[in-house]
Amino acid sequence: MSTLLRLATAGSVDDGKSTLVGRLLYDSKSVLADQLDAVERVSKTTGLGHVDLALLTDGLRAEREQGITIDVAYRYFATANRTFILADCPGHVQYTRNTVTGSSTADVLVLLVDVRKGVLEQTRRHLSVGQLLRVPTVIVAVNKIDLVDYAEDRYREVEAEIRQVASDLGVANVVTLPVSALVGDNIVDRSERTPWYGGPALLELLETVPSGTDPDAEPFRFPVQLTIRPQEAALEPQYREYRGYAGQVTSGVVRAGDEVVVLPSGRRTRVAGIDTADGAVSEAFAPQSVTLRLDDEIDVTRGELIAGVDDPPVPTQDLDGMVAWLSERPLRVGQKVLVKHTTRTVQGIVRDIHGKLDLDTLTPVETDRLELNDLGRVRVRVAAPIMAEDYTRSRRTGSFLLIDPQTGGNLAAGMVRGEQSFSEAAMIEPDDVLNWSI
């Protein structure tokens, strides 16, 4: 099991995300003394009768003044068993785009639900985002259990509601637990006030959840970021004839001597050598950043892909996928966009909008436009081939961004889908209600 775990928090407004993160940091002794002193001073200034641990993550002044999380707050902490990178995401609907950002690389999504309110629209939205982004594990922390006197029956009601929604969305791996972020119940240590709960505390779960995948089980993919050409003026003689291709291994393993194919040209060659900042190595695996040297002098530029010959992706100019629309300007058919896929950015035009997901009924509905925070399916025609794969196979080569060609701002985060019904593309379990084909 990897010693590094990437996790993201999400949930509706005032469900206690930032407080939970602050409690996790505080109880795991990952808070510096000067940070705690600053939080205590601010808490006293605002008239609180307790230390507001949410201030440990709400780092922007606007966040502290409004008492809400606006931007994704990244925090790093460690225990004796594991190192964590945590993304505390906003709960407001208008900041759902930040939740997409924070969850896109997460191994675990910790979703907060207020035990008094149960599942809300934003809960459904965040579960949908987590499933669309293929976050491997979802932990639902039913928070504020202390405000219902640690009532088991209320917790079980909310737990059943969560599992029903998760089942409707096709979320397979869901774990629920009762917590109080404010008091600390079941955050780091198991609480004596919930004797009816026999599971682990949140930190225990996070220390044992598997992360990442075995690189040997994935096909080799290497998007080229930079071509390093011979430098005639280089002081070191070895660099005067040096030619390599720099980038990050997005999946799989590559070894010196392996046969590879350069896409979209389809030219085959072998890996002559692999270089890192610390010198040459015999193999590289995801997510290492390396420079590959090839046996043959092939014209390879930024945005092209070096892949293993056994199962390479097929270049395509038709991109079909689910998108989380992140712009206040609606998306319409015929709209021109830029498509960024790995290190390649090409022009594109939206050919079709197949529908969007109704978060109340969890069913697809027809539409001719996507609004801010909508989850829908689109087809985009691009001007040059890209090496896109189904997102269910690869989170890296199966993801893309739609960008405004005029402003350069991000319009949507997308996940490539194959020829499936809308329901299957949304990762919803198909049944009689959801059997709606495009």
Tab-separated table of C-alpha atoms in Angstrom:
chain	number	residue	atom	x	y	z
A	1	MET	CA	0.000	0.000	0.000
A	2	SER	CA	1.223	3.466	-0.873
A	3	THR	CA	2.294	5.720	2.011
A	4	LEU	CA	0.718	8.747	0.294
A	5	LEU	CA	-3.036	9.301	0.172
A	6	ARG	CA	-4.788	12.137	-1.640
A	7	LEU	CA	-8.176	12.982	-0.181
A	8	ALA	CA	-10.788	15.655	-0.746
A	9	THR	CA	-13.642	16.836	1.443
A	10	ALA	CA	-17.029	17.938	0.142
A	11	GLY	CA	-20.557	18.550	1.364
A	12	SER	CA	-23.302	21.143	1.644
A	13	VAL	CA	-22.955	24.555	3.277
A	14	ASP	CA	-22.403	24.464	7.059
A	15	ASP	CA	-22.092	20.686	7.176
A	16	GLY	CA	-18.780	21.179	8.985
A	17	LYS	CA	-16.145	20.338	6.367
A	18	SER	CA	-13.564	22.861	7.489
A	19	THR	CA	-14.189	22.058	11.147
A	20	LEU	CA	-13.665	18.361	10.438
A	21	VAL	CA	-10.416	19.062	8.631
A	22	GLY	CA	-9.282	21.347	11.438
A	23	ARG	CA	-10.164	18.691	14.012
A	24	LEU	CA	-8.278	16.080	11.989
A	25	LEU	CA	-5.201	18.294	11.878
A	26	TYR	CA	-5.483	19.268	15.538
A	27	ASP	CA	-6.109	15.807	16.980
A	28	SER	CA	-3.376	14.254	14.830
A	29	LYS	CA	-0.993	16.924	16.211
A	30	SER	CA	-0.315	18.356	12.748
A	31	VAL	CA	-0.849	22.000	13.763
A	32	LEU	CA	2.051	24.298	14.581
A	33	ALA	CA	1.910	26.243	17.829
A	34	ASP	CA	1.861	29.652	16.107
A	35	GLN	CA	-1.020	28.511	13.845
A	36	LEU	CA	-3.051	27.437	16.868
A	37	ASP	CA	-2.288	30.714	18.661
A	38	ALA	CA	-3.539	32.690	15.661
A	39	VAL	CA	-6.744	30.640	15.486
A	40	GLU	CA	-7.363	31.140	19.212
A	41	ARG	CA	-6.936	34.903	18.858
A	42	VAL	CA	-9.350	35.131	15.923
A	43	SER	CA	-11.881	32.901	17.705
A	44	LYS	CA	-11.770	35.165	20.783
A	45	THR	CA	-12.059	38.310	18.632
A	46	THR	CA	-15.215	36.998	16.951
A	47	GLY	CA	-16.801	36.188	20.314
A	48	LEU	CA	-16.790	32.390	20.033
A	49	GLY	CA	-16.795	30.406	23.236
A	50	HIS	CA	-14.529	27.770	21.719
A	51	VAL	CA	-11.556	27.515	19.383
A	52	ASP	CA	-12.877	27.558	15.800
A	53	LEU	CA	-10.780	24.833	14.184
A	54	ALA	CA	-12.316	25.645	10.788
A	55	LEU	CA	-9.994	28.652	10.667
A	56	LEU	CA	-7.077	26.278	10.196
A	57	THR	CA	-8.282	25.681	6.620
A	58	ASP	CA	-10.241	28.846	5.773
A	59	GLY	CA	-7.101	30.720	4.845
A	60	LEU	CA	-8.484	33.578	2.745
A	61	ARG	CA	-9.564	36.739	4.547
A	62	ALA	CA	-12.925	36.660	2.737
A	63	GLU	CA	-13.435	33.110	3.992
A	64	ARG	CA	-12.745	34.053	7.589
A	65	GLU	CA	-14.993	37.103	7.437
A	66	GLN	CA	-17.927	35.262	5.820
A	67	GLY	CA	-17.447	32.005	7.682
A	68	ILE	CA	-17.493	29.976	4.451
A	69	THR	CA	-14.976	28.134	2.324
A	70	ILE	CA	-14.470	29.738	-1.104
A	71	ASP	CA	-11.309	28.233	-2.554
A	72	VAL	CA	-9.841	24.754	-2.334
A	73	ALA	CA	-7.533	24.710	0.693
A	74	TYR	CA	-4.716	22.181	0.416
A	75	ARG	CA	-3.198	20.859	3.625
A	76	TYR	CA	-0.424	18.366	4.243
A	77	PHE	CA	-0.168	16.186	7.323
A	78	ALA	CA	1.212	12.839	8.337
A	79	THR	CA	0.808	10.066	10.871
A	80	ALA	CA	3.168	7.244	11.738
A	81	ASN	CA	1.500	5.139	9.042
A	82	ARG	CA	0.824	7.495	6.154
A	83	THR	CA	1.298	10.916	4.557
A	84	PHE	CA	-1.769	12.857	3.413
A	85	ILE	CA	-2.507	15.590	0.895
A	86	LEU	CA	-5.942	16.987	1.735
A	87	ALA	CA	-8.124	19.277	-0.390
A	88	ASP	CA	-10.866	21.051	1.586
A	89	CYS	CA	-13.477	21.951	-1.051
A	90	PRO	CA	-16.259	24.577	-0.816
A	91	GLY	CA	-19.862	23.639	-0.150
A	92	HIS	CA	-21.691	26.495	-1.909
A	93	VAL	CA	-23.296	25.599	-5.227
A	94	GLN	CA	-21.475	28.436	-7.028
A	95	TYR	CA	-18.149	26.890	-6.021
A	96	THR	CA	-18.868	23.388	-7.304
A	97	ARG	CA	-16.163	23.958	-9.907
A	98	ASN	CA	-13.650	24.016	-7.031
A	99	THR	CA	-14.970	20.675	-5.808
A	100	VAL	CA	-14.333	19.229	-9.261
A	101	THR	CA	-10.762	20.535	-9.069
A	102	GLY	CA	-10.143	19.162	-5.593
A	103	SER	CA	-11.633	15.731	-6.341
A	104	SER	CA	-10.019	15.186	-9.740
A	105	THR	CA	-6.841	13.602	-8.322
A	106	ALA	CA	-8.252	12.247	-5.045
A	107	ASP	CA	-7.967	8.637	-3.915
A	108	VAL	CA	-10.695	9.222	-1.311
A	109	LEU	CA	-13.645	11.628	-1.144
A	110	VAL	CA	-14.812	12.434	2.397
A	111	LEU	CA	-18.381	13.698	2.055
A	112	LEU	CA	-19.988	15.489	5.018
A	113	VAL	CA	-23.720	15.180	5.721
A	114	ASP	CA	-25.482	17.009	8.570
A	115	VAL	CA	-27.361	14.329	10.518
A	116	ARG	CA	-30.248	16.761	11.111
A	117	LYS	CA	-30.725	17.575	7.410
A	118	GLY	CA	-29.881	14.304	5.700
A	119	VAL	CA	-29.162	14.115	1.968
A	120	LEU	CA	-29.542	17.448	0.142
A	121	GLU	CA	-29.227	18.457	-3.521
A	122	GLN	CA	-25.590	19.395	-3.015
A	123	THR	CA	-24.982	15.968	-1.470
A	124	ARG	CA	-26.321	14.361	-4.641
A	125	ARG	CA	-24.225	16.703	-6.777
A	126	HIS	CA	-21.023	15.890	-4.907
A	127	LEU	CA	-21.729	12.150	-5.039
A	128	SER	CA	-22.319	12.509	-8.782
A	129	VAL	CA	-19.070	14.436	-9.217
A	130	GLY	CA	-17.173	11.858	-7.187
A	131	GLN	CA	-18.550	9.043	-9.326
A	132	LEU	CA	-17.974	10.839	-12.615
A	133	LEU	CA	-14.379	11.519	-11.566
A	134	ARG	CA	-13.984	7.857	-10.571
A	135	VAL	CA	-12.794	8.603	-7.044
A	136	PRO	CA	-12.022	5.051	-5.853
A	137	THR	CA	-13.428	5.348	-2.306
A	138	VAL	CA	-16.176	7.541	-0.847
A	139	ILE	CA	-16.432	7.990	2.923
A	140	VAL	CA	-19.619	9.694	4.112
A	141	ALA	CA	-19.168	11.264	7.551
A	142	VAL	CA	-22.591	11.860	9.139
A	143	ASN	CA	-21.637	14.932	11.147
A	144	LYS	CA	-23.046	16.762	14.182
A	145	ILE	CA	-24.173	13.520	15.810
A	146	ASP	CA	-23.806	15.306	19.167
A	147	LEU	CA	-26.697	17.636	18.234
A	148	VAL	CA	-29.131	14.698	18.144
A	149	ASP	CA	-27.818	13.233	21.430
A	150	TYR	CA	-25.947	10.495	19.591
A	151	ALA	CA	-29.217	8.908	18.490
A	152	GLU	CA	-28.582	5.672	16.604
A	153	ASP	CA	-32.022	5.629	14.969
A	154	ARG	CA	-31.478	9.027	13.328
A	155	TYR	CA	-28.040	7.977	12.107
A	156	ARG	CA	-29.483	4.793	10.594
A	157	GLU	CA	-32.154	6.796	8.762
A	158	VAL	CA	-29.543	9.065	7.190
A	159	GLU	CA	-27.263	6.102	6.443
A	160	ALA	CA	-30.082	4.339	4.569
A	161	GLU	CA	-30.795	7.515	2.594
A	162	ILE	CA	-27.123	7.843	1.650
A	163	ARG	CA	-26.872	4.238	0.526
A	164	GLN	CA	-29.997	4.555	-1.603
A	165	VAL	CA	-28.663	7.618	-3.426
A	166	ALA	CA	-25.240	5.985	-3.814
A	167	SER	CA	-26.886	2.877	-5.254
A	168	ASP	CA	-28.930	4.957	-7.701
A	169	LEU	CA	-25.734	6.650	-8.867
A	170	GLY	CA	-23.774	3.411	-9.106
A	171	VAL	CA	-21.298	4.382	-6.368
A	172	ALA	CA	-20.046	0.978	-5.291
A	173	ASN	CA	-17.538	1.601	-2.499
A	174	VAL	CA	-19.223	3.768	0.164
A	175	VAL	CA	-18.411	3.761	3.877
A	176	THR	CA	-20.472	5.716	6.422
A	177	LEU	CA	-19.691	6.641	10.020
A	178	PRO	CA	-21.143	8.951	12.703
A	179	VAL	CA	-18.886	11.859	13.726
A	180	SER	CA	-18.845	15.151	15.559
A	181	ALA	CA	-16.209	17.405	14.049
A	182	LEU	CA	-16.744	20.027	16.760
A	183	VAL	CA	-16.340	17.647	19.709
A	184	GLY	CA	-14.067	15.120	18.026
A	185	ASP	CA	-16.182	11.963	18.142
A	186	ASN	CA	-14.867	9.230	15.803
A	187	ILE	CA	-12.441	11.584	14.070
A	188	VAL	CA	-9.077	10.320	15.325
A	189	ASP	CA	-10.225	8.020	18.124
A	190	ARG	CA	-13.354	5.905	18.468
A	191	SER	CA	-15.967	7.593	20.624
A	192	GLU	CA	-17.450	6.052	23.761
A	193	ARG	CA	-20.598	8.091	23.092
A	194	THR	CA	-21.481	5.929	20.072
A	195	PRO	CA	-21.281	2.393	21.507
A	196	TRP	CA	-23.739	1.244	18.830
A	197	TYR	CA	-21.165	2.006	16.118
A	198	GLY	CA	-18.597	-0.744	15.837
A	199	GLY	CA	-16.516	0.602	12.957
A	200	PRO	CA	-13.217	2.489	12.880
A	201	ALA	CA	-12.672	6.202	13.389
A	202	LEU	CA	-12.139	8.405	10.326
A	203	LEU	CA	-8.349	8.550	10.630
A	204	GLU	CA	-8.195	4.766	11.036
A	205	LEU	CA	-10.109	4.433	7.775
A	206	LEU	CA	-7.842	6.882	5.988
A	207	GLU	CA	-4.744	5.027	7.180
A	208	THR	CA	-5.943	1.718	5.739
A	209	VAL	CA	-7.682	2.757	2.494
A	210	PRO	CA	-5.649	1.618	-0.540
A	211	SER	CA	-4.357	4.365	-2.814
A	212	GLY	CA	-3.335	4.491	-6.425
A	213	THR	CA	-3.030	1.514	-8.736
A	214	ASP	CA	-0.296	-0.924	-9.623
A	215	PRO	CA	1.669	0.669	-12.518
A	216	ASP	CA	2.373	-2.780	-13.984
A	217	ALA	CA	-1.378	-3.331	-14.360
A	218	GLU	CA	-1.822	-0.260	-16.594
A	219	PRO	CA	-0.722	0.380	-20.190
A	220	PHE	CA	2.221	2.740	-20.660
A	221	ARG	CA	1.280	6.322	-21.578
A	222	PHE	CA	3.672	9.274	-21.886
A	223	PRO	CA	2.360	12.644	-23.183
A	224	VAL	CA	5.306	14.652	-24.497
A	225	GLN	CA	5.642	18.017	-22.805
A	226	LEU	CA	8.946	19.215	-24.253
A	227	THR	CA	11.297	18.170	-27.030
A	228	ILE	CA	14.955	18.594	-26.047
A	229	ARG	CA	16.973	19.106	-29.204
A	230	PRO	CA	20.765	19.008	-29.669
A	231	GLN	CA	22.461	22.091	-28.203
A	232	GLU	CA	25.475	22.994	-30.319
A	233	ALA	CA	26.544	25.686	-27.851
A	234	ALA	CA	26.306	23.422	-24.794
A	235	LEU	CA	29.365	23.366	-22.560
A	236	GLU	CA	28.973	19.654	-21.840
A	237	PRO	CA	29.852	17.581	-24.936
A	238	GLN	CA	27.155	14.975	-24.260
A	239	TYR	CA	24.411	17.596	-24.714
A	240	ARG	CA	25.601	18.729	-28.158
A	241	GLU	CA	24.064	15.631	-29.720
A	242	TYR	CA	21.416	14.984	-27.062
A	243	ARG	CA	17.824	14.498	-28.190
A	244	GLY	CA	15.098	13.550	-25.743
A	245	TYR	CA	11.429	13.952	-24.965
A	246	ALA	CA	10.466	15.229	-21.528
A	247	GLY	CA	7.177	14.678	-19.737
A	248	GLN	CA	5.380	12.742	-17.035
A	249	VAL	CA	4.498	9.075	-17.158
A	250	THR	CA	0.722	9.184	-16.707
A	251	SER	CA	0.260	5.423	-16.424
A	252	GLY	CA	2.158	2.178	-16.633
A	253	VAL	CA	5.861	1.411	-16.704
A	254	VAL	CA	8.525	1.970	-19.360
A	255	ARG	CA	11.915	0.306	-19.497
A	256	ALA	CA	14.993	0.871	-21.598
A	257	GLY	CA	14.719	-1.338	-24.661
A	258	ASP	CA	10.908	-1.376	-24.749
A	259	GLU	CA	9.230	-1.028	-28.136
A	260	VAL	CA	6.923	2.002	-28.229
A	261	VAL	CA	4.697	3.812	-30.696
A	262	VAL	CA	4.487	7.573	-31.217
A	263	LEU	CA	0.949	8.853	-31.741
A	264	PRO	CA	-0.806	10.106	-33.782
A	265	SER	CA	1.827	9.348	-36.449
A	266	GLY	CA	1.990	5.634	-35.571
A	267	ARG	CA	5.798	5.448	-35.942
A	268	ARG	CA	7.403	2.636	-33.960
A	269	THR	CA	10.788	2.692	-32.250
A	270	ARG	CA	12.514	1.582	-29.049
A	271	VAL	CA	13.451	3.397	-25.857
A	272	ALA	CA	17.196	3.952	-25.955
A	273	GLY	CA	17.435	5.415	-22.456
A	274	ILE	CA	15.589	7.087	-19.604
A	275	ASP	CA	17.012	10.156	-17.863
A	276	THR	CA	15.990	11.902	-14.647
A	277	ALA	CA	17.326	14.893	-12.753
A	278	ASP	CA	19.472	12.440	-10.760
A	279	GLY	CA	20.829	10.594	-13.761
A	280	ALA	CA	19.926	7.678	-16.020
A	281	VAL	CA	17.584	4.923	-14.821
A	282	SER	CA	16.581	1.584	-16.296
A	283	GLU	CA	12.818	2.059	-15.828
A	284	ALA	CA	10.236	4.706	-14.998
A	285	PHE	CA	6.641	4.486	-13.782
A	286	ALA	CA	3.690	6.781	-13.107
A	287	PRO	CA	3.782	9.536	-11.974
A	288	GLN	CA	7.519	10.079	-12.512
A	289	SER	CA	8.764	12.981	-14.652
A	290	VAL	CA	11.528	11.813	-16.977
A	291	THR	CA	13.142	12.320	-20.357
A	292	LEU	CA	12.981	9.484	-22.867
A	293	ARG	CA	15.611	8.925	-25.537
A	294	LEU	CA	14.553	6.945	-28.605
A	295	ASP	CA	16.558	4.753	-30.969
A	296	ASP	CA	15.302	6.565	-34.070
A	297	GLU	CA	15.223	10.260	-34.887
A	298	ILE	CA	11.469	10.766	-35.104
A	299	ASP	CA	9.842	14.175	-35.333
A	300	VAL	CA	8.029	14.280	-31.980
A	301	THR	CA	6.492	17.513	-30.668
A	302	ARG	CA	4.618	18.673	-27.581
A	303	GLY	CA	1.176	17.098	-27.310
A	304	GLU	CA	2.058	13.827	-29.001
A	305	LEU	CA	1.880	10.584	-27.027
A	306	ILE	CA	4.417	7.797	-26.611
A	307	ALA	CA	2.686	4.533	-25.709
A	308	GLY	CA	3.333	0.831	-25.424
A	309	VAL	CA	2.784	-1.129	-28.631
A	310	ASP	CA	0.611	-3.836	-27.048
A	311	ASP	CA	-2.522	-1.734	-26.491
A	312	PRO	CA	-2.100	1.846	-27.744
A	313	PRO	CA	-4.979	4.343	-27.800
A	314	VAL	CA	-6.658	5.128	-31.101
A	315	PRO	CA	-6.328	8.762	-32.262
A	316	THR	CA	-9.706	10.416	-32.758
A	317	GLN	CA	-11.223	13.752	-33.716
A	318	ASP	CA	-14.602	13.029	-32.111
A	319	LEU	CA	-14.711	13.495	-28.365
A	320	ASP	CA	-17.737	12.133	-26.515
A	321	GLY	CA	-17.960	12.624	-22.779
A	322	MET	CA	-19.603	13.775	-19.586
A	323	VAL	CA	-18.779	17.315	-18.497
A	324	ALA	CA	-19.191	19.355	-15.350
A	325	TRP	CA	-20.011	22.822	-16.696
A	326	LEU	CA	-18.018	25.410	-14.717
A	327	SER	CA	-18.835	28.667	-16.485
A	328	GLU	CA	-21.564	31.223	-15.837
A	329	ARG	CA	-22.013	31.476	-19.614
A	330	PRO	CA	-24.189	28.580	-20.873
A	331	LEU	CA	-22.894	25.990	-23.314
A	332	ARG	CA	-24.777	25.670	-26.590
A	333	VAL	CA	-24.455	23.539	-29.720
A	334	GLY	CA	-22.142	25.155	-32.264
A	335	GLN	CA	-20.003	26.871	-29.652
A	336	LYS	CA	-16.275	27.007	-30.425
A	337	VAL	CA	-13.923	25.863	-27.674
A	338	LEU	CA	-10.352	24.825	-27.038
A	339	VAL	CA	-9.893	21.237	-25.905
A	340	LYS	CA	-6.949	20.501	-23.618
A	341	HIS	CA	-6.117	16.804	-23.408
A	342	THR	CA	-2.921	15.867	-21.539
A	343	THR	CA	-0.289	18.219	-23.040
A	344	ARG	CA	-2.169	18.810	-26.305
A	345	THR	CA	-4.517	21.758	-26.916
A	346	VAL	CA	-6.609	21.842	-30.097
A	347	GLN	CA	-9.564	23.798	-31.445
A	348	GLY	CA	-12.986	22.239	-31.284
A	349	ILE	CA	-16.695	22.833	-31.847
A	350	VAL	CA	-19.604	21.449	-29.822
A	351	ARG	CA	-21.644	19.198	-32.133
A	352	ASP	CA	-24.265	17.839	-29.720
A	353	ILE	CA	-25.581	18.161	-26.175
A	354	HIS	CA	-27.192	14.846	-25.338
A	355	GLY	CA	-28.743	15.886	-22.036
A	356	LYS	CA	-28.016	16.654	-18.416
A	357	LEU	CA	-28.451	14.864	-15.112
A	358	ASP	CA	-31.441	15.878	-12.963
A	359	LEU	CA	-30.006	15.791	-9.445
A	360	ASP	CA	-33.403	15.477	-7.789
A	361	THR	CA	-34.531	12.383	-9.681
A	362	LEU	CA	-31.051	11.198	-10.730
A	363	THR	CA	-32.367	10.703	-14.250
A	364	PRO	CA	-31.157	12.217	-17.537
A	365	VAL	CA	-33.264	14.944	-19.134
A	366	GLU	CA	-33.080	16.473	-22.599
A	367	THR	CA	-31.676	19.968	-22.952
A	368	ASP	CA	-30.177	22.244	-25.600
A	369	ARG	CA	-27.793	24.011	-23.195
A	370	LEU	CA	-25.749	23.457	-20.056
A	371	GLU	CA	-25.811	25.981	-17.221
A	372	LEU	CA	-23.339	26.576	-14.387
A	373	ASN	CA	-22.795	23.382	-12.321
A	374	ASP	CA	-24.811	21.199	-14.712
A	375	LEU	CA	-23.564	17.659	-15.339
A	376	GLY	CA	-24.246	16.703	-18.942
A	377	ARG	CA	-23.047	14.761	-21.947
A	378	VAL	CA	-21.621	16.424	-25.048
A	379	ARG	CA	-19.917	15.556	-28.321
A	380	VAL	CA	-17.075	17.774	-29.546
A	381	ARG	CA	-15.351	17.672	-32.934
A	382	VAL	CA	-11.670	18.651	-32.707
A	383	ALA	CA	-9.431	20.043	-35.433
A	384	ALA	CA	-6.553	17.590	-34.893
A	385	PRO	CA	-6.381	14.015	-33.571
A	386	ILE	CA	-6.088	13.453	-29.837
A	387	MET	CA	-5.289	10.190	-28.039
A	388	ALA	CA	-8.287	10.068	-25.722
A	389	GLU	CA	-9.323	6.905	-23.878
A	390	ASP	CA	-12.393	6.009	-21.879
A	391	TYR	CA	-12.267	7.600	-18.433
A	392	THR	CA	-13.216	4.296	-16.802
A	393	ARG	CA	-9.904	2.965	-18.065
A	394	SER	CA	-7.634	5.917	-17.334
A	395	ARG	CA	-8.327	9.038	-15.287
A	396	ARG	CA	-5.432	10.857	-16.987
A	397	THR	CA	-5.860	10.093	-20.693
A	398	GLY	CA	-9.628	9.956	-20.230
A	399	SER	CA	-9.971	13.505	-18.898
A	400	PHE	CA	-10.058	16.803	-20.746
A	401	LEU	CA	-10.810	20.496	-20.293
A	402	LEU	CA	-12.940	22.790	-22.401
A	403	ILE	CA	-11.404	26.269	-22.513
A	404	ASP	CA	-12.763	29.624	-23.669
A	405	PRO	CA	-10.666	30.506	-26.759
A	406	GLN	CA	-11.111	34.244	-26.103
A	407	THR	CA	-10.360	34.504	-22.379
A	408	GLY	CA	-8.413	31.319	-21.724
A	409	GLY	CA	-10.715	30.503	-18.802
A	410	ASN	CA	-11.821	26.967	-18.011
A	411	LEU	CA	-15.367	26.188	-19.173
A	412	ALA	CA	-15.765	22.530	-18.242
A	413	ALA	CA	-14.024	19.474	-16.859
A	414	GLY	CA	-14.745	16.440	-19.010
A	415	MET	CA	-14.571	12.665	-18.795
A	416	VAL	CA	-14.373	10.641	-22.023
A	417	ARG	CA	-17.080	8.028	-22.472
A	418	GLY	CA	-17.527	5.249	-25.003
A	419	GLU	CA	-20.643	4.428	-26.993
A	420	GLN	CA	-23.014	4.008	-24.047
A	421	SER	CA	-26.380	5.276	-22.957
A	422	PHE	CA	-26.439	8.475	-20.936
A	423	SER	CA	-27.166	6.445	-17.792
A	424	GLU	CA	-24.165	4.200	-18.270
A	425	ALA	CA	-21.944	7.160	-19.109
A	426	ALA	CA	-23.017	8.852	-15.904
A	427	MET	CA	-21.980	5.648	-14.100
A	428	ILE	CA	-25.591	5.130	-12.973
A	429	GLU	CA	-26.785	1.580	-12.593
A	430	PRO	CA	-29.077	0.989	-15.612
A	431	ASP	CA	-32.656	0.019	-14.844
A	432	ASP	CA	-36.112	0.508	-16.320
A	433	VAL	CA	-36.231	4.154	-15.254
A	434	LEU	CA	-32.752	5.111	-16.401
A	435	ASN	CA	-32.680	3.257	-19.708
A	436	TRP	CA	-32.520	6.385	-21.833
A	437	SER	CA	-30.232	6.072	-24.864
A	438	ILE	CA	-28.776	8.935	-26.830
